[in-house]
Coordinates of C-alpha atoms and ligand atoms in Angstrom, one line a residue:
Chain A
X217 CA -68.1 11.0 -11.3
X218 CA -69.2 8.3 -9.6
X219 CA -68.2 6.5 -6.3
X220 CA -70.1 3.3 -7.2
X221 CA -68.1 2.8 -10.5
X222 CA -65.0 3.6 -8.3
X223 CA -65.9 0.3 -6.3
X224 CA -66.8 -2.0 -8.8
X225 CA -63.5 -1.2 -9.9
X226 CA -62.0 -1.9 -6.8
X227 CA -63.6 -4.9 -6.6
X228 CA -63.4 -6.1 -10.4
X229 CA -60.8 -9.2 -11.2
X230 CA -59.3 -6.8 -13.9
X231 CA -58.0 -4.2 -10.8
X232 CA -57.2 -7.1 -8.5
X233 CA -55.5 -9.2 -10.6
X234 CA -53.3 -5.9 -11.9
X235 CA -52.8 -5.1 -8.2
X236 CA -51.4 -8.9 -7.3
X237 CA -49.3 -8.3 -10.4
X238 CA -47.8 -5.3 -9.1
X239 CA -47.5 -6.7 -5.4
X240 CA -45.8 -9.8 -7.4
X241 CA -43.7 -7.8 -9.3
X242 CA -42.3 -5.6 -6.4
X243 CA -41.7 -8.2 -4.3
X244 CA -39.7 -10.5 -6.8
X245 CA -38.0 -7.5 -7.5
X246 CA -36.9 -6.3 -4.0
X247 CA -35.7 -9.8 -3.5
X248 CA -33.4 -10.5 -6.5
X249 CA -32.4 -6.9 -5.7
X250 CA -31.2 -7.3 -2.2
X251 CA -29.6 -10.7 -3.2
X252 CA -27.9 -8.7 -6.1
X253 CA -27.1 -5.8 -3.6
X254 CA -25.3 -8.2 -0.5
X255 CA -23.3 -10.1 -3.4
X256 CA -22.8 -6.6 -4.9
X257 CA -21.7 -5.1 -1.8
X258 CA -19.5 -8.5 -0.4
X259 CA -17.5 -8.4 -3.5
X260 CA -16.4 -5.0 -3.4
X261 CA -15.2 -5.7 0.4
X262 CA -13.1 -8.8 -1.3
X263 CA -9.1 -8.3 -2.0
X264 CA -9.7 -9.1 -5.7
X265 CA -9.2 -6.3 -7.9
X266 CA -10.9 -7.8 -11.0
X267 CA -13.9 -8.4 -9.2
X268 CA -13.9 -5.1 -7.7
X269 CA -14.1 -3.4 -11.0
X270 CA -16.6 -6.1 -12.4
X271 CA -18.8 -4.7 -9.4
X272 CA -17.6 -0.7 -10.4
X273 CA -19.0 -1.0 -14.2
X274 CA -22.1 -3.0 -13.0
X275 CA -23.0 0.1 -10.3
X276 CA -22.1 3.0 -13.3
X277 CA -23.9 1.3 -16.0
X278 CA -27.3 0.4 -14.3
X279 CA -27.6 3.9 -12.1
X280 CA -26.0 5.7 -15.2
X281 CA -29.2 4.9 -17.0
X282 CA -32.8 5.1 -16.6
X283 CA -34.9 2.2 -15.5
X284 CA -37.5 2.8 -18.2
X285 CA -34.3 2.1 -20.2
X286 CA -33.3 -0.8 -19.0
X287 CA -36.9 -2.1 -19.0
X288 CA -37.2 -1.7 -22.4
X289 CA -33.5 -2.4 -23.0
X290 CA -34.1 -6.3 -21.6
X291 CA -37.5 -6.9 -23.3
X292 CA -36.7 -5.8 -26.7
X293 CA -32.8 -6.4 -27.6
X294 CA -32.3 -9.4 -25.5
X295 CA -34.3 -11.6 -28.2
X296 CA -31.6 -10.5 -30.8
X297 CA -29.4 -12.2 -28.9
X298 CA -31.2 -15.7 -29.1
X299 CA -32.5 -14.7 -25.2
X300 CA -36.2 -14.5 -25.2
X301 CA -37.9 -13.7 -22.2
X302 CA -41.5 -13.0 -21.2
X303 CA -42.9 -9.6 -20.3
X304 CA -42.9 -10.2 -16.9
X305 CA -39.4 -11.8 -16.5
X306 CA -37.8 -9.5 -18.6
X307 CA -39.3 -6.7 -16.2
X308 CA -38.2 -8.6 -13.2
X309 CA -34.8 -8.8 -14.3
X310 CA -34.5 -4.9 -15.4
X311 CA -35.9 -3.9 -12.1
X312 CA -33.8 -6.2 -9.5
X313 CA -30.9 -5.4 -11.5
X314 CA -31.6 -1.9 -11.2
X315 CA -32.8 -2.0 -7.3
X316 CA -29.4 -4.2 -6.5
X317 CA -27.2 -1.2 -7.8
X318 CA -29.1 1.0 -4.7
X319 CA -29.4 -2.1 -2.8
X320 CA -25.7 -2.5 -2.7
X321 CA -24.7 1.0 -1.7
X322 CA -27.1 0.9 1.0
X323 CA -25.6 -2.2 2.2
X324 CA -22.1 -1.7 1.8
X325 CA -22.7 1.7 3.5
X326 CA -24.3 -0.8 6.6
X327 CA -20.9 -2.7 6.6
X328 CA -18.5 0.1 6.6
X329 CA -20.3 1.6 9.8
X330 CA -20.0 -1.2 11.4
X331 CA -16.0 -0.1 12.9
X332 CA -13.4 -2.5 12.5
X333 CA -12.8 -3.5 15.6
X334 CA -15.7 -5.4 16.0
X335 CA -14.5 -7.5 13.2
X336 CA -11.0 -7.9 15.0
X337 CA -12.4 -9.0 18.2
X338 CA -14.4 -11.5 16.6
X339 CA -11.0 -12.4 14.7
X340 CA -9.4 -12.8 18.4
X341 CA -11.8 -15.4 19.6
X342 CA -11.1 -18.0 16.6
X343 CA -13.8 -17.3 14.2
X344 CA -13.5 -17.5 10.5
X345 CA -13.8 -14.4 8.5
X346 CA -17.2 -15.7 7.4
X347 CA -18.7 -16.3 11.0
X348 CA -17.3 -12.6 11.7
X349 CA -19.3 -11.0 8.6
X350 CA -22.5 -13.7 9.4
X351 CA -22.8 -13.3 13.6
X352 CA -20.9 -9.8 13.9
X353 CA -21.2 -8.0 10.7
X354 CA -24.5 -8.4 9.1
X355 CA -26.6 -8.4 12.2
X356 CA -25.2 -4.8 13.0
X357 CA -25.0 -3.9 9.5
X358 CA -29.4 -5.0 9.1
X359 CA -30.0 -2.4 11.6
X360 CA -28.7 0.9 10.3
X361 CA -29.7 -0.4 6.6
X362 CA -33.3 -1.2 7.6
X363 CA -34.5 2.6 7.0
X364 CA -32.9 3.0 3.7
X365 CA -34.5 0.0 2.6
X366 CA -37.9 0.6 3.7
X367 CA -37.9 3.7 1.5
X368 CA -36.5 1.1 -1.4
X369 CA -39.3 -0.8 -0.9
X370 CA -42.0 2.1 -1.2
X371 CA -40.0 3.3 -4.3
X372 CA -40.2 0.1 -5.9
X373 CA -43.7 0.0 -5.9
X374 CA -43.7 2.9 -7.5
X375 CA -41.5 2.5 -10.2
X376 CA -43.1 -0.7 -11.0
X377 CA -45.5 1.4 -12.5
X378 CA -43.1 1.6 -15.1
X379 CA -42.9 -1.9 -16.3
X380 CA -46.5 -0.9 -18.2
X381 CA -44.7 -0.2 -20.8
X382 CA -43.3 -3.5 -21.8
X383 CA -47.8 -4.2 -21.4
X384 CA -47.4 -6.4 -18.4
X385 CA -50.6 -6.0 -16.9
X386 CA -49.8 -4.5 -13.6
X387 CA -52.3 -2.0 -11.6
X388 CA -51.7 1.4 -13.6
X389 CA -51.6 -0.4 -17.0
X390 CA -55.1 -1.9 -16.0
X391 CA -56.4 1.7 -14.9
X392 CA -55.6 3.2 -17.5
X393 CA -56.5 0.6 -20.4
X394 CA -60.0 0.4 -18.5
X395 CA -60.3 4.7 -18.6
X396 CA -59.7 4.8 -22.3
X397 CA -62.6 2.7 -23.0
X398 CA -64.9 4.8 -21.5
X399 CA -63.1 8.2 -20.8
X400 CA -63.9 7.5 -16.5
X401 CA -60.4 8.2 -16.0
X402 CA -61.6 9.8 -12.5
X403 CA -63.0 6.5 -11.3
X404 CA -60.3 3.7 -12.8
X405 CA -57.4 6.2 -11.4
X406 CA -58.8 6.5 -8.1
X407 CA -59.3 2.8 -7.7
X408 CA -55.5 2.4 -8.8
X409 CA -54.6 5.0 -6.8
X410 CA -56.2 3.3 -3.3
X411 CA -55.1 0.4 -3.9
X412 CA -51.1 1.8 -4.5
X413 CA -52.1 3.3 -1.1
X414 CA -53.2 0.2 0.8
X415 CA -50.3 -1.8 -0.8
X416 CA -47.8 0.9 0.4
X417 CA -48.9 0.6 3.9
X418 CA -49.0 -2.7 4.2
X419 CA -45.3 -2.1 3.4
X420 CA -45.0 0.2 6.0
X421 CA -46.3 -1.5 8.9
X422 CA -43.9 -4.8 7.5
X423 CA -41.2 -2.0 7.7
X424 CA -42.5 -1.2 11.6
X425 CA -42.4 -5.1 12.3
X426 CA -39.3 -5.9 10.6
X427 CA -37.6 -3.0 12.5
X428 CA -38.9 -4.3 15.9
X429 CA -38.0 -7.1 15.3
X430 CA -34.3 -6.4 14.7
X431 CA -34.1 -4.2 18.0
X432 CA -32.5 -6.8 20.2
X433 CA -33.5 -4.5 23.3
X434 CA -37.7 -4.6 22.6
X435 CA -38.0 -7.1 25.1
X436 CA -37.0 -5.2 27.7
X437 CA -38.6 -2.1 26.5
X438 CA -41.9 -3.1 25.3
X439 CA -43.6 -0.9 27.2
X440 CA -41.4 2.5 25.7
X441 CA -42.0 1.1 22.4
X442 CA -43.2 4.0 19.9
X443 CA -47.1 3.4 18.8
X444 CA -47.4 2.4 15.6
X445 CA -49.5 5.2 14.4
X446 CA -46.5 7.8 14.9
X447 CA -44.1 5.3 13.5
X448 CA -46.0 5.7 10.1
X449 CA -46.4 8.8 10.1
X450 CA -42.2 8.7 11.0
X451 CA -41.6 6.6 7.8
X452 CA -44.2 8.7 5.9
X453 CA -41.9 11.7 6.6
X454 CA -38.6 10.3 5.7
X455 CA -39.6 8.5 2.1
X456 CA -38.8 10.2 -0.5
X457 CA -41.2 10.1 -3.8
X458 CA -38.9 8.8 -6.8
Chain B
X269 CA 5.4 -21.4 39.9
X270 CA 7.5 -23.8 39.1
X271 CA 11.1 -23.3 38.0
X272 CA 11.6 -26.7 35.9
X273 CA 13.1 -26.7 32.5
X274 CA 9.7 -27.1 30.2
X275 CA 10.0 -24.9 27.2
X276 CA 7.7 -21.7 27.3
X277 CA 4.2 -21.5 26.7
X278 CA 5.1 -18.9 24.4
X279 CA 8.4 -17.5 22.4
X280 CA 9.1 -14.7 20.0
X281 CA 12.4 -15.1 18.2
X282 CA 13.3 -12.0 16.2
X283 CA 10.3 -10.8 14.8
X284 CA 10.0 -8.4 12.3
X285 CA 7.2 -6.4 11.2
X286 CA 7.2 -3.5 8.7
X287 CA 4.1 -1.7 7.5
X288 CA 5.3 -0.8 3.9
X289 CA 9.2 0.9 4.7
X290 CA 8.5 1.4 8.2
X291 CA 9.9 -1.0 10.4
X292 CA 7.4 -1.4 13.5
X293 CA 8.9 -4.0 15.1
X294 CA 12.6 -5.0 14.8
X295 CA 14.1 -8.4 15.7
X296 CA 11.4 -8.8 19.0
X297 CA 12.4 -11.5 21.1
X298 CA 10.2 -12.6 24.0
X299 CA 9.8 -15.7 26.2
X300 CA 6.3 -16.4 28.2
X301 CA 6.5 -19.0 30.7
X302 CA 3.5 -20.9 31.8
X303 CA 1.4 -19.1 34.6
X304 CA 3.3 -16.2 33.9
X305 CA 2.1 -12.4 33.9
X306 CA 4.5 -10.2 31.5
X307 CA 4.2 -6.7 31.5
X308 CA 5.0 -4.4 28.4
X309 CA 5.6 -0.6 29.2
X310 CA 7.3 1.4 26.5
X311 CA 6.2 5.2 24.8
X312 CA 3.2 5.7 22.3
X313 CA 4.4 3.8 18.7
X314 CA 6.9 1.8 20.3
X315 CA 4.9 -1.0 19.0
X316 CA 3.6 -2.8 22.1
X317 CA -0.1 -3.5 20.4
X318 CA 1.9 -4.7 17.0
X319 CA 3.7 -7.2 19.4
X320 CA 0.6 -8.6 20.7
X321 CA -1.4 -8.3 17.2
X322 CA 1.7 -10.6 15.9
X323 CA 1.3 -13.4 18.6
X324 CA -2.1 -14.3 17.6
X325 CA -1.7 -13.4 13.9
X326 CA -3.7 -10.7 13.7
X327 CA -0.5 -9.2 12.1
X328 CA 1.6 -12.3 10.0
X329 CA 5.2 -11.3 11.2
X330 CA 7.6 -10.7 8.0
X331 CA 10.3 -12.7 9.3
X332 CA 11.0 -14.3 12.5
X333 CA 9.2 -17.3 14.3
X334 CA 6.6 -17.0 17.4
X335 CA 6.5 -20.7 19.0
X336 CA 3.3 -21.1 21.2
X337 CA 2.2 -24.5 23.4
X338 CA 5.3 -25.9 21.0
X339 CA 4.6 -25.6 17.5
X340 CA 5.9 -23.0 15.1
X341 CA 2.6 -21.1 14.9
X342 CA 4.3 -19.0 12.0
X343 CA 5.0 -22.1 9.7
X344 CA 1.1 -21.7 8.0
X345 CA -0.9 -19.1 8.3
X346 CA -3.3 -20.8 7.8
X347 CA -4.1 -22.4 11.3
X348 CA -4.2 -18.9 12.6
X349 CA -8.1 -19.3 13.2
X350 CA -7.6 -22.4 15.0
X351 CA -4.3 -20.8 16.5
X352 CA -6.5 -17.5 18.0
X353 CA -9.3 -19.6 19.9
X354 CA -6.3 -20.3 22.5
X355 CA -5.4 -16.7 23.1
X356 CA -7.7 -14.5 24.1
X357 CA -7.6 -10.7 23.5
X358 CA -8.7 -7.5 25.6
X359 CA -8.9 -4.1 23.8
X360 CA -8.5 -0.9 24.8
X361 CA -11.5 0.2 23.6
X362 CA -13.5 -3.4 24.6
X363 CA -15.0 -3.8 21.7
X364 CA -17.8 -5.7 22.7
X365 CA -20.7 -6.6 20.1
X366 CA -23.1 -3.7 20.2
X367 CA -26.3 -5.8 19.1
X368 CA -25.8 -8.6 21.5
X369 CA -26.2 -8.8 25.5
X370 CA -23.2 -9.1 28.0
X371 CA -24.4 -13.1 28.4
X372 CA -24.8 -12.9 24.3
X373 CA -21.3 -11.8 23.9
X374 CA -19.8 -13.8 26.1
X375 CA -21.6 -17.4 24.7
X376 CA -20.9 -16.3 20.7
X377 CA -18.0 -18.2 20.8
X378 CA -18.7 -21.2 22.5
X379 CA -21.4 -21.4 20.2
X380 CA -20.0 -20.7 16.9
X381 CA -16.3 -21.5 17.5
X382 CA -16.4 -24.7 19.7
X383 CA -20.5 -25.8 18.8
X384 CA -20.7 -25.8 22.0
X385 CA -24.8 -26.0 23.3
X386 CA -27.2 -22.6 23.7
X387 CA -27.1 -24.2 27.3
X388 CA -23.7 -25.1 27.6
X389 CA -22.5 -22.1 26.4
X390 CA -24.7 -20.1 28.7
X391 CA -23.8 -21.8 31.8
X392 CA -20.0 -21.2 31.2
X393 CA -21.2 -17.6 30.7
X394 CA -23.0 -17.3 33.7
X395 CA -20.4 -18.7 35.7
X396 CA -17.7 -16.1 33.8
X397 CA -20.6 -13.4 34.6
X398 CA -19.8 -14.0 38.3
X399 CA -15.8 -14.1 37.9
X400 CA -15.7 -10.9 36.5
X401 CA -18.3 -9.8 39.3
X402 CA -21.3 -8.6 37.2
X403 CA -23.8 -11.6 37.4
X404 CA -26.4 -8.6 37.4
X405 CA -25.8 -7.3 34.5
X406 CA -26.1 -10.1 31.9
X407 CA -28.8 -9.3 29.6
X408 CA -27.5 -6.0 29.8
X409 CA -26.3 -4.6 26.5
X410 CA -22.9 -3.1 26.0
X411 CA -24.4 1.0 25.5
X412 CA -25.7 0.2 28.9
X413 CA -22.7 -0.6 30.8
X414 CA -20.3 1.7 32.5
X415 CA -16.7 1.5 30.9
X416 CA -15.5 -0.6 33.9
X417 CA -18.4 -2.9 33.5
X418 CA -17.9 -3.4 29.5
X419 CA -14.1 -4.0 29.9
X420 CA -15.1 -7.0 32.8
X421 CA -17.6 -9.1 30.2
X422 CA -14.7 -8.4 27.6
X423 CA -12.7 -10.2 29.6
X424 CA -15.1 -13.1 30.6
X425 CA -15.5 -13.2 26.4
X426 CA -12.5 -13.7 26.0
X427 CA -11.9 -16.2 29.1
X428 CA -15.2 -18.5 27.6
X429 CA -12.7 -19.4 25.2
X430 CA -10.7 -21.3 27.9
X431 CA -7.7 -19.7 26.4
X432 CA -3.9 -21.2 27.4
X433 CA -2.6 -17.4 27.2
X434 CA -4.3 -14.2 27.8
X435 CA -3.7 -10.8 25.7
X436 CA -4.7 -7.5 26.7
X437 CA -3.9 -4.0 25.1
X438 CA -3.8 -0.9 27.4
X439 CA -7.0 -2.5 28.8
X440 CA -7.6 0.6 31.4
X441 CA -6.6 3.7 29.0
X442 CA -9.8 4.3 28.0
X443 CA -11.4 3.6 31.3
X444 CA -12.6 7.2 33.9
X445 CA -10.1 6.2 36.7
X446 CA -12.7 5.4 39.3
X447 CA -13.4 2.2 36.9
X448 CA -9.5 1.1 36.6
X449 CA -9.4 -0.5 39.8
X450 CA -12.2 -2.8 38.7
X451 CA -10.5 -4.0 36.0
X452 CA -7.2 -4.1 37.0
X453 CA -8.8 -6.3 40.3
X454 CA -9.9 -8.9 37.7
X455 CA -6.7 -9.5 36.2
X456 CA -4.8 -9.3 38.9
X457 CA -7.2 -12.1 40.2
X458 CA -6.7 -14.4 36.7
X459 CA -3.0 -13.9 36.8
X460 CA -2.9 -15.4 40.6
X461 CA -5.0 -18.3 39.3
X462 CA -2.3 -18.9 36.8
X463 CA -3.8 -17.2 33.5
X464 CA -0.6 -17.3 31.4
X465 CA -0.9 -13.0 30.3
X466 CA 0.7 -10.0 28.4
X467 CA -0.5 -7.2 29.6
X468 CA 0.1 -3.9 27.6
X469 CA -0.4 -1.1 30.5
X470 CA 1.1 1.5 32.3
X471 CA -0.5 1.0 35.2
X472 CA 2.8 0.2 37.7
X473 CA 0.7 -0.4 40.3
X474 CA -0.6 -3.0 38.6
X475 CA 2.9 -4.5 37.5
X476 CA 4.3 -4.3 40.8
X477 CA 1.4 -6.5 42.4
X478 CA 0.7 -8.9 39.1
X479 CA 3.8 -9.0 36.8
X480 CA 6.4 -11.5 36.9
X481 CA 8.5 -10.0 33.9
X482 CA 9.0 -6.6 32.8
X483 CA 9.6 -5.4 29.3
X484 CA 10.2 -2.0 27.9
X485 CA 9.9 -1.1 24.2
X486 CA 11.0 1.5 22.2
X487 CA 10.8 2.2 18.6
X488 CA 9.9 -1.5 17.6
X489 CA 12.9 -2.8 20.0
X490 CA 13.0 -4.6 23.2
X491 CA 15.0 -2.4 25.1
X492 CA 15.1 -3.8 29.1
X493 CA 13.3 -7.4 29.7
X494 CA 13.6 -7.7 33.2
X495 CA 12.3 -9.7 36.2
X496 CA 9.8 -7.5 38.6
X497 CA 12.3 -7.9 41.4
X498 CA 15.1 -6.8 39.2
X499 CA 13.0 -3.7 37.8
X500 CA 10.9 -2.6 41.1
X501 CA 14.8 -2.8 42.8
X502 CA 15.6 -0.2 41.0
X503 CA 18.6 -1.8 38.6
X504 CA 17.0 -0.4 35.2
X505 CA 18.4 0.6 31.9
X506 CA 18.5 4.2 31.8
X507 CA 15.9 4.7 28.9
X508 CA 13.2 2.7 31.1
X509 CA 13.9 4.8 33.8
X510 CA 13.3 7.7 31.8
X511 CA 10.3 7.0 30.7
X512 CA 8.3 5.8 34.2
X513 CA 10.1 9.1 35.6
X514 CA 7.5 10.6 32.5
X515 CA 4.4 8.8 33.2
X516 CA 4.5 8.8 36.9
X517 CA 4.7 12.7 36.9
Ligands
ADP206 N1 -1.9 -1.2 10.2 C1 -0.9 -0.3 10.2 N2 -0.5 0.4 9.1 C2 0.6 1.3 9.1 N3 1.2 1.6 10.2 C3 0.8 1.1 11.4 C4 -0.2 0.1 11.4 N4 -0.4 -0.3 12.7 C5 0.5 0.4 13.4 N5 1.3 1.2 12.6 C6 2.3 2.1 13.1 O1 3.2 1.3 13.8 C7 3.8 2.0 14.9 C8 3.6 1.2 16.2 O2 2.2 1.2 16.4 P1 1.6 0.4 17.7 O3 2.1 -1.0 17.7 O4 0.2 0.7 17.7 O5 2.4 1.1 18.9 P2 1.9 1.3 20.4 O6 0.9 0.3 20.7 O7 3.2 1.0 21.2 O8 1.5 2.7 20.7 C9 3.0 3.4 14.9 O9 3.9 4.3 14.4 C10 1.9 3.1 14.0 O10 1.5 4.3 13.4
MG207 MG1 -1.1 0.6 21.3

């Protein structure tokens, strides 16, 4: 083994690039999937019973299936259909679809806890039922959905791992392709593997900030505030590995 | 007060209301004068907070018409948003916005409802703060205010609305009774200014110093509506008198 081939790795266009790509990837996903998830979740709070079901048999087909299906599923029978995508899109689409299925469980959990007299008080002053969801509903709701999410996000880059297989040419597709050349899988996995890690704590000290930042006491409290070192080690504990 | 012949601020002329076959409320009648305080006593389910869910159309009354500042508000739903930002409402349980400060929840509102300014609205606020006697407390938030204390800025919230008419719904039942008097202070205070009010309480004390009107419900009927002379002088209907014999023991 050898800790010098490990950083040329690291520092090789081939590695970076892969790791952008996964970075890209996750992102893009997490933020179709949270758009998916709120439209998701706001149309199963609606009176409409059609689009109540439409919502029901989007939820049980995309987390009755795998997302290695659904992947695959996009890239390869879409074009039968006339619908040709690239590599990259198609795996965008497969996993915000798939993340907005979570997404909007998470987030139409968030709603229901916020109690339903909030919504009637803001009713009883003269605002529209939009203003209520926008000024009364979704502010409370972001806070007890933040968590959840953060462990969304650290599963997403995970499973983008998966999109490989459609040969977009993300961080563990790059690793691996550059092992089987030379058999160093010890060196190109470790360089994957550090970089997964530094992109998945970057993720959790966004988590840390976004969290702060929705705590409409932290001015006041400042100086109680939890370090940030325990608060990773916090969010470390609760994510669960996918 | 004056005792000339304008129409009342508000008037409920047999209103129904049934929650699938249950009648809740069963040919209400009502009448609200301007600067008035009315009181409504009656048993638990009698549907006192269905009454006052009706008059700003939080509840759409199946039948009937509910006339407020002169216009059939029932005639279209639809202007029940514009209709509610002239009545304000107190709940039992306050129901003040957990992620927002006491000067927060009192200038949503103003902001969102009337456009009025951040400063603007904050000013009214700050004023309100001091009219409900808690200037001190307004960047409190509401998990840091005593029960007395959150009821109070629910009121101001309510009041930054410059509302014609005034709604509250057993405003102290969920208060420890050391905080009632606090409370019941305020309104007492509003209703001497003139704050046109229905107050849903069993409190007597209360009615006997504030109320100009007393009505007692029972089972989704207006039983006794009397005036506070006529009730405190002791000429009421025999079910009413029945029932405060209950809640004063
Ligand atoms: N949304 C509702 N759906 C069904 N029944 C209701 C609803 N709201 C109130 N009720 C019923 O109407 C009756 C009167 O309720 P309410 O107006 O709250 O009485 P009160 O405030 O006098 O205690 C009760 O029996 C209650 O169960
Ligand atoms: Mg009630």
């Amino acid at each position: 083994m050898s800790l010098e081939l490990v950083f040329d790795y690291l520092v090789s266009p081939a590695f970076f690039h892969g790791a952008m790509l996964t970075l890209l990837i996750t992102a893009t996903s997490l933020l179709f999937g949270i758009i998916v998830g709120l439209v998701v979740a706001l149309l199963q709070e609606s009176r409409f019973r059609f689009l109540q079901g439409s919502t029901l048999v989007y939820l049980w087909l995309f987390r009755g299936t795998p997302v290695l299906f659904q992947i695959i599923f996009i890239y390869n029978v879409l074009p039968t259909f006339g619908i040709r995508l690239s590599a990259f899109v198609s795996a965008v689409i497969a996993l915000s679809l798939n993340e907005g299925a979570y997404m909007a469980e998470i987030i139409r959990s968030g709603l229901q806890a916020v109690k339903k007299g909030q919504r009637t008080a803001g009713l009883a002053l003269g605002m529209t039922r939009a203003a209520v969801m926008r000024y009364i509903v979704i502010p409370q709701a972001a806070r007890i959905i933040l968590p959840p999410i953060g462990n969304q996000m650290i599963g997403m880059l995970k499973t983008s791992a998966l999109v490989s297989v459609v040969a977009v040419e993300e961080l563990l597709l790059v690793a691996n392709q550059t092992a089987s050349s030379n058999f160093r899988y010890f060196e190109a996995l470790t360089a994957a593997g550090i970089y997964y890690l530094a992109l998945t704590t970057l993720f959790m000290v966004f988590q840390y900030f976004l969290e702060r930042s929705l705590d409409p006491k932290r001015a006041r409290r400042s100086q109680k505030s939890v370090p940030l070192l325990d608060r990773l080690t916090l969010i470390t504990q609760q994510t669960e590995s996918r | 007060m004056t005792t000339s012949v304008q129409p009342p601020l508000l008037e409920l002329m047999g209103v129904h209301k049934s929650f699938g076959h249950y009648a809740v409320l069963k040919a209400c009648s009502l009448d609200v004068k301007s600067r008035e305080t009315v009181v409504i006593i009656g048993p638990s389910g009698s549907g006192k907070s269905t009454l006052l869910r009706c008059v700003n159309l939080l509840e759409p009354p199946d039948s009937g018409n509910i006339f407020f500042d002169g216009a059939d508000i029932t005639s279209d739903l639809r202007n029940a948003t514009e209709i509610r930002r002239h009545i304000g409402m107190v709940f039992q349980n306050f129901e003040l916005f957990q992620h927002l400060s006491a000067v927060e929840n009192i200038m949503l509102a103003p902001m969102k409802v009337s456009g009025i300014s951040r400063a603007d609205a904050h000013d009214i606020a700050t004023d309100l703060l001091r009219k409900v006697h808690i200037p001190e407390k307004a960047d409190f938030f509401p998990d840091e205010l005593s029960g007395g204390q959150q009821q109070r800025i629910a009121i101001a919230r309510a009041l930054a609305m410059k509302p014609k008419l005034m709604l509250y719904d057993e405003p102290t039942s969920a208060l420890d009774p050391e905080m009632i008097r606090e409370v019941l202070d305020v309104m007492a205070e509003l209703s001497s200014e003139g704050m046109t009010s229905i107050v849903v309480t069993h409190e007597m004390g209360f009615a006997k110093r504030a109320a100009d009107q007393i009505v007692f419900m029972e089972n989704g009927e207006v039983i006794e509506n009397a005036s506070s002379e006529e009730f405190f002088g002791g000429t009421v209907n025999e079910r009413a008198r029945r029932f405060l014999d209950q809640i004063l023991h």
